[in-house]
Amino acid sequence: MIDNREISLSEPVFMGNEWKYVKDCLDSGWVSSVGKYVKLFERKVADYVGSRYAVSTVNGTAAIHTALMIAGVSAGDMVVVPTLSFIATVNPVIYCGAIPVFVDSEQETLNMDPGKAVDSIKKLAKKGTRPKAIIITHLYGYPCNVDPILDVARQYGIVVIEDACESLGSKYKGKMTGTLGDIGCLSFNGNKIITTGGGGILLTDDKYYEKKAKYITTQARDHTVEYIHKEIGYNYRMTNLQAALGLAQIEQLRTILKKKREIADYYRRNLAEIPGIRFVYEKPWVESNFWLNTILLEEDQSIVDKTCLRNRLRKLDIATRPIFRPIHLQRCYRRYRHDDLKVAEMLYNRGLNLPSSMNITRRELKRVTEALKTLCLKDWKYPPLGLEGRFALG
Ligand SMILES: *Cc1c(COP(=O)(O)O)cnc(C)c1O
């Protein structure tokens, strides 16, 4: 029976001290943002990634918002961002009243194209403007090729913020993502590689950033006893309950990463011979956490084919997800000007995330690859223009 359950995209697994630590919180009465687990979790994450400081937040979006604020981004400033990402990468730019400058993607990694990011910054410099910050993502765990971006950012004095919400445990040239720029942001939402239910962390080596992040996320309180505030702050701190769950989860991270790599390697081996599909894999100089595995349909495939394939897999109880819709195409971002972003659009038309849960079984993996083999060798390429096609284009 168990073999025929729906194969999910990514679900959390609690196999360690989760119950024990959360119960300890409840027993101690320390459930809110004061309590030993917050500090323990922050220290554990900081040590794991090799960052001097870690400041926990209510979620990853709040971590990115805080990162922009402590980087000094304010109304009218420009912030360079990838267009192919979850919308939470860019929404905090708007929260600050700043202007997103969208950059196209690189086919190989799905991330911001470093050459195009450099061009974009140089073009702005020629016009006498300089972005205040740049946000780099590591989509689905695949590390971005950051060196050229770090170089140009140093040259022009631009703060580098990493949205590493999907890439805890991924490495670029041996160094953990989230520690490559000036400030890194992690998310512990339920679908991420480890979870606190909802939560985030801001990483930095800079004492000033750390102090400022703690200050802003605790209502900018200037005195520990008296209620004195010079600035507008936010209630963005993580609770002890969340941190307790997180501490138990990060203890499992090595096991999770090992399993994720096995899943990716299985897909790589077994999808290789299927015509019309390319499996995205890590480049030799990086190490992905393989949070979600991605396939790209070949060039001549359209969004209709992708949606059709997805619907047919769903009928076989196999959950997949289209890759993110480029942010410049979202209605709320259409008014921001941008250059040609054709690679991101093309990737969106062709990309699908495959089931990647840590608890997926060998048999289930086989079910997924066998289904893909059958469907891709059959007639799914030219579906009748029924609901599935219209849904995708609408
Ligand atoms: C999940 C995610 C976020 C936001 O994290 P939350 O904890 O859900 O607020 C930001 N950016 C990316 C790329 C994400 O995947």
mmCIF file of C-alpha atoms and ligand atoms in Angstrom:
data_model
loop_
_atom_site.group_PDB
_atom_site.id
_atom_site.type_symbol
_atom_site.label_atom_id
_atom_site.label_comp_id
_atom_site.label_asym_id
_atom_site.label_seq_id
_atom_site.Cartn_x
_atom_site.Cartn_y
_atom_site.Cartn_z
ATOM 1 C CA MET A 1 0.000 0.000 0.000
ATOM 2 C CA ILE A 2 2.682 2.398 1.072
ATOM 3 C CA ASP A 3 4.245 2.131 -2.387
ATOM 4 C CA ASN A 4 1.232 3.765 -3.942
ATOM 5 C CA ARG A 5 0.948 6.844 -1.753
ATOM 6 C CA GLU A 6 1.399 10.167 -3.513
ATOM 7 C CA ILE A 7 5.062 10.942 -3.977
ATOM 8 C CA SER A 8 5.468 14.444 -2.577
ATOM 9 C CA LEU A 9 7.816 17.162 -3.731
ATOM 10 C CA SER A 10 9.534 17.853 -0.425
ATOM 11 C CA GLU A 11 8.296 17.170 3.065
ATOM 12 C CA PRO A 12 9.897 17.604 6.483
ATOM 13 C CA VAL A 13 11.141 14.564 8.399
ATOM 14 C CA PHE A 14 11.467 14.568 12.193
ATOM 15 C CA MET A 15 13.707 11.724 13.243
ATOM 16 C CA GLY A 16 15.886 13.176 15.996
ATOM 17 C CA ASN A 17 15.462 15.176 19.190
ATOM 18 C CA GLU A 18 12.527 17.286 17.936
ATOM 19 C CA TRP A 19 9.969 16.072 20.493
ATOM 20 C CA LYS A 20 12.506 16.153 23.317
ATOM 21 C CA TYR A 21 13.650 19.773 22.764
ATOM 22 C CA VAL A 22 10.172 21.155 22.085
ATOM 23 C CA LYS A 23 8.855 19.404 25.199
ATOM 24 C CA ASP A 24 11.738 20.892 27.188
ATOM 25 C CA CYS A 25 10.610 24.363 26.013
ATOM 26 C CA LEU A 26 7.050 23.719 27.130
ATOM 27 C CA ASP A 27 8.185 22.256 30.451
ATOM 28 C CA SER A 28 10.463 25.219 31.134
ATOM 29 C CA GLY A 29 7.822 27.797 30.190
ATOM 30 C CA TRP A 30 10.282 29.593 27.888
ATOM 31 C CA VAL A 31 8.386 29.533 24.620
ATOM 32 C CA SER A 32 8.850 33.060 23.284
ATOM 33 C CA SER A 33 11.895 34.855 21.911
ATOM 34 C CA VAL A 34 13.865 34.564 25.160
ATOM 35 C CA GLY A 35 15.224 31.137 26.059
ATOM 36 C CA LYS A 36 18.289 28.967 25.722
ATOM 37 C CA TYR A 37 17.362 27.354 22.396
ATOM 38 C CA VAL A 38 17.526 30.600 20.427
ATOM 39 C CA LYS A 39 21.178 31.104 21.400
ATOM 40 C CA LEU A 40 22.015 27.411 21.005
ATOM 41 C CA PHE A 41 20.470 27.268 17.538
ATOM 42 C CA GLU A 42 22.137 30.491 16.393
ATOM 43 C CA ARG A 43 25.534 29.222 17.592
ATOM 44 C CA LYS A 44 25.032 25.826 15.962
ATOM 45 C CA VAL A 45 24.086 27.339 12.593
ATOM 46 C CA ALA A 46 26.938 29.868 12.732
ATOM 47 C CA ASP A 47 29.472 27.134 13.540
ATOM 48 C CA TYR A 48 28.092 24.820 10.872
ATOM 49 C CA VAL A 49 28.403 27.357 8.046
ATOM 50 C CA GLY A 50 31.524 29.029 9.425
ATOM 51 C CA SER A 51 30.058 32.450 10.081
ATOM 52 C CA ARG A 52 31.087 34.633 13.020
ATOM 53 C CA TYR A 53 27.506 35.672 13.877
ATOM 54 C CA ALA A 54 23.981 34.398 13.345
ATOM 55 C CA VAL A 55 20.853 36.391 14.197
ATOM 56 C CA SER A 56 17.613 34.404 14.105
ATOM 57 C CA THR A 57 14.427 35.836 12.600
ATOM 58 C CA VAL A 58 10.753 34.867 12.255
ATOM 59 C CA ASN A 59 11.287 33.748 8.649
ATOM 60 C CA GLY A 60 13.626 34.028 5.679
ATOM 61 C CA THR A 61 11.790 36.993 4.193
ATOM 62 C CA ALA A 62 12.333 38.930 7.443
ATOM 63 C CA ALA A 63 16.032 37.994 7.315
ATOM 64 C CA ILE A 64 16.314 39.454 3.783
ATOM 65 C CA HIS A 65 14.377 42.574 4.802
ATOM 66 C CA THR A 66 16.665 43.025 7.816
ATOM 67 C CA ALA A 67 19.758 42.454 5.643
ATOM 68 C CA LEU A 68 18.679 45.245 3.293
ATOM 69 C CA MET A 69 17.955 47.621 6.177
ATOM 70 C CA ILE A 70 21.302 47.073 7.906
ATOM 71 C CA ALA A 71 23.051 47.444 4.538
ATOM 72 C CA GLY A 72 21.551 50.937 4.503
ATOM 73 C CA VAL A 73 19.132 50.378 1.611
ATOM 74 C CA SER A 74 16.448 53.049 1.706
ATOM 75 C CA ALA A 75 13.845 54.726 -0.495
ATOM 76 C CA GLY A 76 14.987 55.268 -4.066
ATOM 77 C CA ASP A 77 18.111 53.073 -3.838
ATOM 78 C CA MET A 78 18.691 50.439 -6.485
ATOM 79 C CA VAL A 79 19.188 46.762 -5.643
ATOM 80 C CA VAL A 80 20.368 44.249 -8.257
ATOM 81 C CA VAL A 81 18.360 40.987 -8.100
ATOM 82 C CA PRO A 82 17.885 37.796 -10.127
ATOM 83 C CA THR A 83 14.510 37.613 -11.870
ATOM 84 C CA LEU A 84 14.325 33.825 -11.611
ATOM 85 C CA SER A 85 13.665 33.248 -7.923
ATOM 86 C CA PHE A 86 10.935 32.940 -5.347
ATOM 87 C CA ILE A 87 9.234 36.326 -5.005
ATOM 88 C CA ALA A 88 10.444 36.666 -1.387
ATOM 89 C CA THR A 89 13.923 37.439 -2.748
ATOM 90 C CA VAL A 90 12.660 40.739 -4.147
ATOM 91 C CA ASN A 91 9.620 41.770 -2.069
ATOM 92 C CA PRO A 92 11.835 43.083 0.770
ATOM 93 C CA VAL A 93 13.465 45.471 -1.740
ATOM 94 C CA ILE A 94 10.018 47.021 -2.172
ATOM 95 C CA TYR A 95 9.434 47.027 1.611
ATOM 96 C CA CYS A 96 12.465 49.358 1.774
ATOM 97 C CA GLY A 97 11.051 51.616 -0.937
ATOM 98 C CA ALA A 98 14.007 50.659 -3.129
ATOM 99 C CA ILE A 99 14.039 49.750 -6.846
ATOM 100 C CA PRO A 100 14.833 46.238 -8.102
ATOM 101 C CA VAL A 101 17.146 45.916 -11.104
ATOM 102 C CA PHE A 102 16.437 42.512 -12.644
ATOM 103 C CA VAL A 103 19.217 40.347 -14.060
ATOM 104 C CA ASP A 104 18.773 37.390 -16.406
ATOM 105 C CA SER A 105 19.700 33.787 -15.574
ATOM 106 C CA GLU A 106 22.466 31.463 -16.579
ATOM 107 C CA GLN A 107 21.271 28.210 -18.187
ATOM 108 C CA GLU A 108 23.734 25.934 -16.433
ATOM 109 C CA THR A 109 22.982 26.859 -12.819
ATOM 110 C CA LEU A 110 19.559 28.605 -13.149
ATOM 111 C CA ASN A 111 21.090 31.449 -11.108
ATOM 112 C CA MET A 112 21.867 35.073 -11.865
ATOM 113 C CA ASP A 113 24.181 35.233 -14.879
ATOM 114 C CA PRO A 114 27.410 36.709 -13.432
ATOM 115 C CA GLY A 115 28.444 38.284 -16.739
ATOM 116 C CA LYS A 116 25.082 39.987 -17.102
ATOM 117 C CA ALA A 117 25.159 41.167 -13.483
ATOM 118 C CA VAL A 118 28.572 42.755 -14.071
ATOM 119 C CA ASP A 119 27.339 44.392 -17.297
ATOM 120 C CA SER A 120 24.274 45.732 -15.568
ATOM 121 C CA ILE A 121 26.338 47.312 -12.759
ATOM 122 C CA LYS A 122 28.830 48.824 -15.240
ATOM 123 C CA LYS A 123 26.002 50.244 -17.344
ATOM 124 C CA LEU A 124 24.490 51.922 -14.290
ATOM 125 C CA ALA A 125 27.922 53.269 -13.329
ATOM 126 C CA LYS A 126 28.272 54.885 -16.758
ATOM 127 C CA LYS A 127 25.034 56.742 -16.094
ATOM 128 C CA GLY A 128 26.464 57.886 -12.766
ATOM 129 C CA THR A 129 24.379 55.599 -10.547
ATOM 130 C CA ARG A 130 25.461 52.853 -8.217
ATOM 131 C CA PRO A 131 23.220 50.162 -6.736
ATOM 132 C CA LYS A 132 23.373 50.006 -2.956
ATOM 133 C CA ALA A 133 23.190 46.215 -2.785
ATOM 134 C CA ILE A 134 23.025 43.058 -4.850
ATOM 135 C CA ILE A 135 21.081 39.940 -3.828
ATOM 136 C CA ILE A 136 22.433 36.588 -5.001
ATOM 137 C CA THR A 137 20.340 33.414 -4.775
ATOM 138 C CA HIS A 138 21.392 29.777 -4.993
ATOM 139 C CA LEU A 139 18.261 28.390 -6.597
ATOM 140 C CA TYR A 140 17.104 24.937 -5.473
ATOM 141 C CA GLY A 141 20.484 24.594 -3.761
ATOM 142 C CA TYR A 142 22.660 24.962 -6.903
ATOM 143 C CA PRO A 143 25.370 27.476 -5.974
ATOM 144 C CA CYS A 144 25.622 30.629 -8.048
ATOM 145 C CA ASN A 145 28.933 31.429 -9.721
ATOM 146 C CA VAL A 146 29.637 34.270 -7.318
ATOM 147 C CA ASP A 147 33.301 35.233 -7.851
ATOM 148 C CA PRO A 148 32.752 37.687 -10.746
ATOM 149 C CA ILE A 149 29.855 39.259 -8.816
ATOM 150 C CA LEU A 150 31.922 39.609 -5.622
ATOM 151 C CA ASP A 151 34.726 41.255 -7.636
ATOM 152 C CA VAL A 152 32.517 43.872 -9.264
ATOM 153 C CA ALA A 153 30.713 44.526 -5.963
ATOM 154 C CA ARG A 154 34.063 45.211 -4.218
ATOM 155 C CA GLN A 155 35.120 47.473 -7.064
ATOM 156 C CA TYR A 156 32.003 49.629 -6.825
ATOM 157 C CA GLY A 157 31.346 49.375 -3.066
ATOM 158 C CA ILE A 158 28.099 47.422 -3.344
ATOM 159 C CA VAL A 159 26.902 45.329 -0.388
ATOM 160 C CA VAL A 160 26.503 41.646 -1.312
ATOM 161 C CA ILE A 161 23.503 39.902 0.278
ATOM 162 C CA GLU A 162 23.057 36.185 -0.266
ATOM 163 C CA ASP A 163 19.582 34.756 -0.306
ATOM 164 C CA ALA A 164 20.728 31.289 0.769
ATOM 165 C CA CYS A 165 17.188 30.370 1.857
ATOM 166 C CA GLU A 166 17.287 27.235 -0.303
ATOM 167 C CA SER A 167 20.963 26.376 -0.050
ATOM 168 C CA LEU A 168 21.923 25.596 3.549
ATOM 169 C CA GLY A 169 24.781 23.093 3.242
ATOM 170 C CA SER A 170 25.673 23.960 -0.366
ATOM 171 C CA LYS A 171 29.266 24.991 -0.997
ATOM 172 C CA TYR A 172 30.989 27.211 -3.547
ATOM 173 C CA LYS A 173 34.697 26.412 -3.974
ATOM 174 C CA GLY A 174 34.678 24.777 -0.532
ATOM 175 C CA LYS A 175 32.956 27.660 1.269
ATOM 176 C CA MET A 176 29.367 27.470 2.560
ATOM 177 C CA THR A 177 26.720 29.499 0.776
ATOM 178 C CA GLY A 178 25.411 32.214 3.066
ATOM 179 C CA THR A 179 28.989 33.180 3.996
ATOM 180 C CA LEU A 180 30.230 34.239 0.557
ATOM 181 C CA GLY A 181 29.018 37.840 0.616
ATOM 182 C CA ASP A 182 28.639 40.453 3.355
ATOM 183 C CA ILE A 183 25.317 39.184 4.744
ATOM 184 C CA GLY A 184 23.630 35.790 4.232
ATOM 185 C CA CYS A 185 19.999 34.814 4.785
ATOM 186 C CA LEU A 186 18.594 31.360 5.540
ATOM 187 C CA SER A 187 15.019 30.089 5.739
ATOM 188 C CA PHE A 188 13.619 27.271 7.863
ATOM 189 C CA ASN A 189 10.158 27.159 6.360
ATOM 190 C CA GLY A 190 8.424 23.758 6.367
ATOM 191 C CA ASN A 191 9.491 22.869 2.826
ATOM 192 C CA LYS A 192 13.185 23.806 3.187
ATOM 193 C CA ILE A 193 16.099 21.453 3.810
ATOM 194 C CA ILE A 194 15.617 21.777 7.570
ATOM 195 C CA THR A 195 12.689 23.467 9.292
ATOM 196 C CA THR A 196 11.661 25.342 12.424
ATOM 197 C CA GLY A 197 8.051 25.433 11.242
ATOM 198 C CA GLY A 198 8.764 28.959 10.089
ATOM 199 C CA GLY A 199 11.984 30.805 10.708
ATOM 200 C CA GLY A 200 15.122 32.361 9.308
ATOM 201 C CA ILE A 201 18.653 33.418 10.165
ATOM 202 C CA LEU A 202 20.875 36.290 9.164
ATOM 203 C CA LEU A 203 24.584 35.452 8.871
ATOM 204 C CA THR A 204 27.483 37.886 8.970
ATOM 205 C CA ASP A 205 31.108 38.257 10.065
ATOM 206 C CA ASP A 206 30.631 41.959 10.715
ATOM 207 C CA LYS A 207 30.069 43.054 14.314
ATOM 208 C CA TYR A 208 28.241 46.212 13.238
ATOM 209 C CA TYR A 209 25.786 44.278 11.069
ATOM 210 C CA GLU A 210 25.173 41.765 13.838
ATOM 211 C CA LYS A 211 24.407 44.434 16.443
ATOM 212 C CA LYS A 212 22.222 46.381 14.068
ATOM 213 C CA ALA A 213 20.315 43.227 13.017
ATOM 214 C CA LYS A 214 19.623 42.270 16.650
ATOM 215 C CA TYR A 215 18.501 45.825 17.354
ATOM 216 C CA ILE A 216 16.130 46.178 14.412
ATOM 217 C CA THR A 217 14.594 42.727 14.909
ATOM 218 C CA THR A 218 13.774 43.443 18.592
ATOM 219 C CA GLN A 219 11.720 46.617 18.060
ATOM 220 C CA ALA A 220 14.874 48.774 18.145
ATOM 221 C CA ARG A 221 14.824 48.855 21.922
ATOM 222 C CA ASP A 222 17.624 50.995 23.337
ATOM 223 C CA HIS A 223 17.398 49.905 26.958
ATOM 224 C CA THR A 224 16.930 46.420 28.378
ATOM 225 C CA VAL A 225 14.598 47.569 31.162
ATOM 226 C CA GLU A 226 13.133 50.914 30.126
ATOM 227 C CA TYR A 227 11.124 51.145 26.913
ATOM 228 C CA ILE A 228 13.242 53.621 24.989
ATOM 229 C CA HIS A 229 13.317 53.671 21.178
ATOM 230 C CA LYS A 230 15.230 56.051 18.898
ATOM 231 C CA GLU A 231 14.325 54.206 15.688
ATOM 232 C CA ILE A 232 11.481 52.244 14.147
ATOM 233 C CA GLY A 233 12.147 48.544 14.660
ATOM 234 C CA TYR A 234 10.413 45.280 13.882
ATOM 235 C CA ASN A 235 9.256 42.280 15.868
ATOM 236 C CA TYR A 236 11.248 39.838 13.761
ATOM 237 C CA ARG A 237 12.878 37.541 16.330
ATOM 238 C CA MET A 238 12.556 33.768 16.308
ATOM 239 C CA THR A 239 10.866 32.076 19.269
ATOM 240 C CA ASN A 240 12.442 29.538 21.615
ATOM 241 C CA LEU A 241 9.934 26.908 20.368
ATOM 242 C CA GLN A 242 11.028 27.397 16.772
ATOM 243 C CA ALA A 243 14.696 27.320 17.756
ATOM 244 C CA ALA A 244 14.210 24.094 19.739
ATOM 245 C CA LEU A 245 12.796 22.432 16.640
ATOM 246 C CA GLY A 246 15.620 23.914 14.557
ATOM 247 C CA LEU A 247 18.345 22.640 16.873
ATOM 248 C CA ALA A 248 16.989 19.097 16.584
ATOM 249 C CA GLN A 249 16.763 19.494 12.815
ATOM 250 C CA ILE A 250 20.284 20.804 12.245
ATOM 251 C CA GLU A 251 21.603 17.816 14.184
ATOM 252 C CA GLN A 252 20.167 15.749 11.292
ATOM 253 C CA LEU A 253 21.546 17.921 8.504
ATOM 254 C CA ARG A 254 24.479 15.713 7.538
ATOM 255 C CA THR A 255 22.164 12.699 7.182
ATOM 256 C CA ILE A 256 19.679 14.747 5.159
ATOM 257 C CA LEU A 257 22.397 16.041 2.814
ATOM 258 C CA LYS A 258 23.707 12.530 2.246
ATOM 259 C CA LYS A 259 20.226 11.308 1.344
ATOM 260 C CA LYS A 260 19.608 14.317 -0.934
ATOM 261 C CA ARG A 261 22.808 13.563 -2.835
ATOM 262 C CA GLU A 262 21.778 9.930 -3.267
ATOM 263 C CA ILE A 263 18.437 11.081 -4.711
ATOM 264 C CA ALA A 264 20.141 13.465 -7.150
ATOM 265 C CA ASP A 265 22.612 10.788 -8.215
ATOM 266 C CA TYR A 266 19.780 8.327 -8.800
ATOM 267 C CA TYR A 267 17.970 10.804 -11.026
ATOM 268 C CA ARG A 268 21.163 11.694 -12.872
ATOM 269 C CA ARG A 269 21.909 8.063 -13.674
ATOM 270 C CA ASN A 270 18.362 7.104 -14.581
ATOM 271 C CA LEU A 271 17.257 10.160 -16.531
ATOM 272 C CA ALA A 272 20.362 10.310 -18.673
ATOM 273 C CA GLU A 273 19.001 8.224 -21.515
ATOM 274 C CA ILE A 274 15.588 9.894 -21.780
ATOM 275 C CA PRO A 275 15.358 11.993 -24.917
ATOM 276 C CA GLY A 276 14.030 15.529 -24.537
ATOM 277 C CA ILE A 277 15.081 15.942 -20.895
ATOM 278 C CA ARG A 278 18.140 17.524 -19.308
ATOM 279 C CA PHE A 279 18.840 16.976 -15.610
ATOM 280 C CA VAL A 280 20.401 19.929 -13.822
ATOM 281 C CA TYR A 281 23.450 18.837 -11.829
ATOM 282 C CA GLU A 282 26.176 20.606 -9.855
ATOM 283 C CA LYS A 283 29.258 22.074 -11.527
ATOM 284 C CA PRO A 284 32.634 20.540 -10.540
ATOM 285 C CA TRP A 285 33.671 23.520 -8.399
ATOM 286 C CA VAL A 286 30.536 23.518 -6.229
ATOM 287 C CA GLU A 287 28.610 21.203 -3.940
ATOM 288 C CA SER A 288 24.819 21.436 -4.048
ATOM 289 C CA ASN A 289 22.541 20.479 -1.175
ATOM 290 C CA PHE A 290 20.135 19.202 -3.892
ATOM 291 C CA TRP A 291 17.165 20.674 -2.056
ATOM 292 C CA LEU A 292 14.990 20.208 -5.129
ATOM 293 C CA ASN A 293 15.967 18.375 -8.291
ATOM 294 C CA THR A 294 15.228 20.074 -11.593
ATOM 295 C CA ILE A 295 14.719 18.840 -15.138
ATOM 296 C CA LEU A 296 14.633 21.039 -18.216
ATOM 297 C CA LEU A 297 12.667 19.969 -21.269
ATOM 298 C CA GLU A 298 14.641 20.339 -24.486
ATOM 299 C CA GLU A 299 14.671 23.600 -26.386
ATOM 300 C CA ASP A 300 11.781 22.895 -28.701
ATOM 301 C CA GLN A 301 9.397 22.125 -25.863
ATOM 302 C CA SER A 302 6.865 24.709 -24.757
ATOM 303 C CA ILE A 303 5.114 25.632 -21.540
ATOM 304 C CA VAL A 304 2.109 23.638 -22.764
ATOM 305 C CA ASP A 305 4.223 20.493 -22.886
ATOM 306 C CA LYS A 306 5.609 21.163 -19.440
ATOM 307 C CA THR A 307 2.159 21.605 -17.911
ATOM 308 C CA CYS A 308 0.880 18.577 -19.756
ATOM 309 C CA LEU A 309 3.726 16.429 -18.464
ATOM 310 C CA ARG A 310 3.100 17.743 -14.983
ATOM 311 C CA ASN A 311 -0.608 16.924 -15.113
ATOM 312 C CA ARG A 312 0.063 13.440 -16.369
ATOM 313 C CA LEU A 313 2.553 12.805 -13.590
ATOM 314 C CA ARG A 314 -0.024 14.052 -11.110
ATOM 315 C CA LYS A 315 -2.492 11.458 -12.380
ATOM 316 C CA LEU A 316 0.147 8.894 -11.442
ATOM 317 C CA ASP A 317 0.331 10.400 -7.918
ATOM 318 C CA ILE A 318 3.679 12.016 -8.559
ATOM 319 C CA ALA A 319 3.907 15.628 -7.391
ATOM 320 C CA THR A 320 6.076 18.036 -9.369
ATOM 321 C CA ARG A 321 6.283 21.816 -9.378
ATOM 322 C CA PRO A 322 6.948 24.252 -12.219
ATOM 323 C CA ILE A 323 10.082 26.282 -11.554
ATOM 324 C CA PHE A 324 9.559 29.854 -10.352
ATOM 325 C CA ARG A 325 7.841 32.265 -12.686
ATOM 326 C CA PRO A 326 10.332 35.085 -13.372
ATOM 327 C CA ILE A 327 9.560 38.002 -11.066
ATOM 328 C CA HIS A 328 9.646 40.642 -13.826
ATOM 329 C CA LEU A 329 6.613 38.848 -15.347
ATOM 330 C CA GLN A 330 4.554 39.165 -12.165
ATOM 331 C CA ARG A 331 1.872 41.818 -12.376
ATOM 332 C CA CYS A 332 3.145 43.648 -9.273
ATOM 333 C CA TYR A 333 6.613 44.018 -10.841
ATOM 334 C CA ARG A 334 5.736 44.874 -14.420
ATOM 335 C CA ARG A 335 6.334 48.576 -13.928
ATOM 336 C CA TYR A 336 10.033 48.059 -13.169
ATOM 337 C CA ARG A 337 12.123 48.528 -16.246
ATOM 338 C CA HIS A 338 14.535 45.824 -17.291
ATOM 339 C CA ASP A 339 16.632 44.606 -20.167
ATOM 340 C CA ASP A 340 16.215 41.410 -22.078
ATOM 341 C CA LEU A 341 15.526 38.530 -19.656
ATOM 342 C CA LYS A 342 15.011 35.792 -22.211
ATOM 343 C CA VAL A 343 17.013 33.003 -20.587
ATOM 344 C CA ALA A 344 14.925 33.189 -17.402
ATOM 345 C CA GLU A 345 11.733 33.093 -19.470
ATOM 346 C CA MET A 346 12.988 30.134 -21.469
ATOM 347 C CA LEU A 347 14.004 28.265 -18.283
ATOM 348 C CA TYR A 348 10.577 28.927 -16.818
ATOM 349 C CA ASN A 349 8.925 27.462 -19.906
ATOM 350 C CA ARG A 350 11.002 24.313 -19.675
ATOM 351 C CA GLY A 351 11.744 23.684 -15.983
ATOM 352 C CA LEU A 352 10.105 21.247 -13.588
ATOM 353 C CA ASN A 353 11.079 20.218 -10.050
ATOM 354 C CA LEU A 354 10.939 16.515 -9.287
ATOM 355 C CA PRO A 355 10.018 14.808 -5.992
ATOM 356 C CA SER A 356 13.023 15.307 -3.710
ATOM 357 C CA SER A 357 11.879 14.461 -0.182
ATOM 358 C CA MET A 358 14.499 13.100 2.107
ATOM 359 C CA ASN A 359 12.218 10.129 2.922
ATOM 360 C CA ILE A 360 11.552 9.117 -0.696
ATOM 361 C CA THR A 361 12.192 5.390 -1.185
ATOM 362 C CA ARG A 362 14.181 3.651 -3.896
ATOM 363 C CA ARG A 363 10.938 2.185 -5.271
ATOM 364 C CA GLU A 364 9.328 5.617 -5.425
ATOM 365 C CA LEU A 365 12.334 7.026 -7.248
ATOM 366 C CA LYS A 366 11.979 4.201 -9.717
ATOM 367 C CA ARG A 367 8.286 5.031 -10.135
ATOM 368 C CA VAL A 368 9.190 8.625 -10.991
ATOM 369 C CA THR A 369 11.891 7.787 -13.520
ATOM 370 C CA GLU A 370 9.831 5.004 -15.131
ATOM 371 C CA ALA A 371 6.860 7.383 -15.466
ATOM 372 C CA LEU A 372 9.077 9.998 -17.092
ATOM 373 C CA LYS A 373 10.488 7.417 -19.480
ATOM 374 C CA THR A 374 7.034 6.273 -20.549
ATOM 375 C CA LEU A 375 5.541 9.749 -20.850
ATOM 376 C CA CYS A 376 8.476 11.284 -22.657
ATOM 377 C CA LEU A 377 8.594 8.529 -25.227
ATOM 378 C CA LYS A 378 4.865 8.851 -25.898
ATOM 379 C CA ASP A 379 2.622 11.550 -27.254
ATOM 380 C CA TRP A 380 2.782 14.174 -24.506
ATOM 381 C CA LYS A 381 4.643 16.560 -26.747
ATOM 382 C CA TYR A 382 1.547 17.595 -28.654
ATOM 383 C CA PRO A 383 -1.413 17.603 -26.300
ATOM 384 C CA PRO A 384 -4.822 18.706 -27.538
ATOM 385 C CA LEU A 385 -5.369 22.334 -26.600
ATOM 386 C CA GLY A 386 -7.519 21.391 -23.658
ATOM 387 C CA LEU A 387 -7.633 22.807 -20.184
ATOM 388 C CA GLU A 388 -4.039 22.019 -19.359
ATOM 389 C CA GLY A 389 -2.732 24.194 -22.174
ATOM 390 C CA ARG A 390 -5.012 27.111 -21.499
ATOM 391 C CA PHE A 391 -4.287 26.982 -17.772
ATOM 392 C CA ALA A 392 -0.580 27.274 -18.416
ATOM 393 C CA LEU A 393 -0.797 30.193 -20.781
ATOM 394 C CA GLY A 394 -3.420 32.136 -18.793
HETATM 395 C C1 LIG B 1 11.784 30.247 1.050
HETATM 396 C C2 LIG B 1 12.498 31.335 0.386
HETATM 397 C C3 LIG B 1 12.516 32.644 0.898
HETATM 398 C C4 LIG B 1 11.702 33.092 2.060
HETATM 399 O O1 LIG B 1 11.747 32.356 3.179
HETATM 400 P P1 LIG B 1 10.505 32.296 4.190
HETATM 401 O O2 LIG B 1 11.106 31.659 5.377
HETATM 402 O O3 LIG B 1 9.452 31.479 3.540
HETATM 403 O O4 LIG B 1 10.062 33.699 4.453
HETATM 404 C C5 LIG B 1 13.279 33.584 0.242
HETATM 405 N N1 LIG B 1 13.952 33.301 -0.864
HETATM 406 C C6 LIG B 1 13.953 32.076 -1.412
HETATM 407 C C7 LIG B 1 14.746 31.842 -2.635
HETATM 408 C C8 LIG B 1 13.200 31.066 -0.816
HETATM 409 O O5 LIG B 1 13.162 29.860 -1.380
#
